Amino acid sequence: MEKREKNTKEKILEEALKLFAQSGYMGTSMNEIAAKLGVTKAALYKHYASKQEILDSIVERMNQMDMERAEAYEMPEGDMEKVIAGYKSTALDKIREFTKVQFLHWTEEEFSSCFRKMLTLEQYRDPQMAKLYQNYLADGPLSYIETVFSGMLADTEKARQMALDFYGSIFLLYSIYDGTGDKGQIMELLEQHINHFSQKMQL
């Protein structure tokens, strides 16, 4: 019973997020989510009391996925001092590998890709969404990469500029990826970008 309940709740999250990615969080109603699932609105409310609760659960799942991925690739986490210390002992090829994994996470994994598209749609409509967008896709990753480079270069000013150069191109590739039919070409561009920066960091 508990397993079936869990599966039902996960299915609701997945289908709701697909709708949010298409029509926006603000533009999707609980009625539409229920219709998409083929259940009554009352049945939907048995699992989630509100659309906000669905969103909170989606964010919780994204956070869990982030922690699992960072752990799987042995990436340092915690406060900034610990992150810097961790990256001083982290091989450059591990950073390269994790960057590719992150890109695939945001583009090819359906749940994460829909989350990114939802935030992109809603960032100008709702302060809550704007904050999530910054945290997951803009200032959050940029600040983390700046910390990474700061730990490796021991030069805060240079680290900031290199973080902008490095992540700025990746951020642009997200948009290009969504609009092109040749996904393989984008992955090649990503690989070239990462290789270019690896050489730059070694120098």
mmCIF file of C-alpha atoms in Angstrom, residues 28-126:
data_model
loop_
_atom_site.group_PDB
_atom_site.id
_atom_site.type_symbol
_atom_site.label_atom_id
_atom_site.label_comp_id
_atom_site.label_asym_id
_atom_site.label_seq_id
_atom_site.Cartn_x
_atom_site.Cartn_y
_atom_site.Cartn_z
ATOM 1 C CA THR A 28 -1.877 25.312 -14.774
ATOM 2 C CA SER A 29 -4.785 24.514 -12.450
ATOM 3 C CA MET A 30 -5.382 21.564 -10.145
ATOM 4 C CA ASN A 31 -8.311 20.658 -12.421
ATOM 5 C CA GLU A 32 -5.939 20.362 -15.377
ATOM 6 C CA ILE A 33 -3.520 18.224 -13.383
ATOM 7 C CA ALA A 34 -6.354 15.905 -12.339
ATOM 8 C CA ALA A 35 -7.598 15.679 -15.939
ATOM 9 C CA LYS A 36 -4.080 14.850 -17.169
ATOM 10 C CA LEU A 37 -3.899 12.014 -14.631
ATOM 11 C CA GLY A 38 -7.424 10.817 -15.378
ATOM 12 C CA VAL A 39 -8.606 11.247 -11.786
ATOM 13 C CA THR A 40 -11.045 13.513 -10.016
ATOM 14 C CA LYS A 41 -9.909 16.698 -8.327
ATOM 15 C CA ALA A 42 -10.971 15.190 -5.001
ATOM 16 C CA ALA A 43 -8.708 12.195 -5.612
ATOM 17 C CA LEU A 44 -5.799 14.530 -6.387
ATOM 18 C CA TYR A 45 -6.359 16.423 -3.135
ATOM 19 C CA LYS A 46 -5.961 13.171 -1.199
ATOM 20 C CA HIS A 47 -2.301 13.189 -2.177
ATOM 21 C CA TYR A 48 -1.523 16.918 -2.355
ATOM 22 C CA ALA A 49 -3.461 19.638 -0.569
ATOM 23 C CA SER A 50 -2.525 22.354 -3.053
ATOM 24 C CA LYS A 51 -0.545 23.220 -6.157
ATOM 25 C CA GLN A 52 2.043 24.845 -3.889
ATOM 26 C CA GLU A 53 2.518 21.532 -2.098
ATOM 27 C CA ILE A 54 3.122 19.858 -5.464
ATOM 28 C CA LEU A 55 5.740 22.494 -6.297
ATOM 29 C CA ASP A 56 7.397 22.096 -2.887
ATOM 30 C CA SER A 57 7.623 18.335 -3.471
ATOM 31 C CA ILE A 58 9.116 18.891 -6.940
ATOM 32 C CA VAL A 59 11.783 21.171 -5.454
ATOM 33 C CA GLU A 60 12.473 18.608 -2.711
ATOM 34 C CA ARG A 61 12.951 15.925 -5.344
ATOM 35 C CA MET A 62 15.306 18.170 -7.331
ATOM 36 C CA ASN A 63 17.375 18.793 -4.201
ATOM 37 C CA GLN A 64 17.550 15.078 -3.512
ATOM 38 C CA MET A 65 18.678 14.392 -7.076
ATOM 39 C CA ASP A 66 21.368 17.076 -6.746
ATOM 40 C CA MET A 67 22.729 15.555 -3.530
ATOM 41 C CA GLU A 68 22.759 12.044 -4.984
ATOM 42 C CA ARG A 69 24.556 13.211 -8.125
ATOM 43 C CA ALA A 70 27.167 15.186 -6.186
ATOM 44 C CA GLU A 71 27.765 12.199 -3.932
ATOM 45 C CA ALA A 72 28.014 9.777 -6.859
ATOM 46 C CA TYR A 73 30.697 11.932 -8.508
ATOM 47 C CA GLU A 74 32.398 12.774 -5.202
ATOM 48 C CA MET A 75 31.961 16.512 -5.593
ATOM 49 C CA PRO A 76 32.592 18.588 -2.444
ATOM 50 C CA GLU A 77 29.618 20.170 -0.699
ATOM 51 C CA GLY A 78 29.061 22.348 2.354
ATOM 52 C CA ASP A 79 30.163 25.856 3.259
ATOM 53 C CA MET A 80 32.413 27.799 0.902
ATOM 54 C CA GLU A 81 35.601 27.129 2.855
ATOM 55 C CA LYS A 82 35.011 23.377 2.691
ATOM 56 C CA VAL A 83 34.124 23.525 -0.991
ATOM 57 C CA ILE A 84 37.361 25.331 -1.805
ATOM 58 C CA ALA A 85 39.377 22.872 0.261
ATOM 59 C CA GLY A 86 37.621 19.973 -1.435
ATOM 60 C CA TYR A 87 38.339 21.246 -4.915
ATOM 61 C CA LYS A 88 42.026 21.703 -4.197
ATOM 62 C CA SER A 89 42.213 17.916 -3.987
ATOM 63 C CA THR A 90 39.726 17.188 -6.774
ATOM 64 C CA ALA A 91 41.158 16.146 -10.138
ATOM 65 C CA LEU A 92 40.403 18.388 -13.107
ATOM 66 C CA ASP A 93 39.092 15.450 -15.123
ATOM 67 C CA LYS A 94 36.484 14.821 -12.413
ATOM 68 C CA ILE A 95 35.234 18.387 -12.777
ATOM 69 C CA ARG A 96 35.097 17.911 -16.546
ATOM 70 C CA GLU A 97 33.073 14.725 -16.163
ATOM 71 C CA PHE A 98 30.657 16.265 -13.674
ATOM 72 C CA THR A 99 30.063 19.263 -15.954
ATOM 73 C CA LYS A 100 28.910 16.946 -18.742
ATOM 74 C CA VAL A 101 26.710 15.017 -16.322
ATOM 75 C CA GLN A 102 25.120 18.282 -15.163
ATOM 76 C CA PHE A 103 24.405 19.339 -18.732
ATOM 77 C CA LEU A 104 22.703 16.022 -19.511
ATOM 78 C CA HIS A 105 20.783 16.311 -16.254
ATOM 79 C CA TRP A 106 19.288 19.654 -17.311
ATOM 80 C CA THR A 107 18.647 18.728 -20.954
ATOM 81 C CA GLU A 108 17.965 15.015 -21.361
ATOM 82 C CA GLU A 109 16.533 13.881 -18.031
ATOM 83 C CA GLU A 110 12.825 14.579 -18.392
ATOM 84 C CA PHE A 111 12.087 15.633 -14.811
ATOM 85 C CA SER A 112 15.006 18.048 -14.578
ATOM 86 C CA SER A 113 14.497 19.359 -18.108
ATOM 87 C CA CYS A 114 10.834 20.140 -17.386
ATOM 88 C CA PHE A 115 11.846 21.845 -14.149
ATOM 89 C CA ARG A 116 14.304 24.055 -16.054
ATOM 90 C CA LYS A 117 11.687 24.934 -18.675
ATOM 91 C CA MET A 118 9.106 25.743 -16.005
ATOM 92 C CA LEU A 119 11.507 28.112 -14.245
ATOM 93 C CA THR A 120 12.458 29.738 -17.540
ATOM 94 C CA LEU A 121 8.789 30.388 -18.321
ATOM 95 C CA GLU A 122 7.858 31.670 -14.871
ATOM 96 C CA GLN A 123 10.901 33.663 -13.735
ATOM 97 C CA TYR A 124 9.348 36.992 -14.784
ATOM 98 C CA ARG A 125 5.874 36.267 -13.427
ATOM 99 C CA ASP A 126 6.469 35.190 -9.864
#
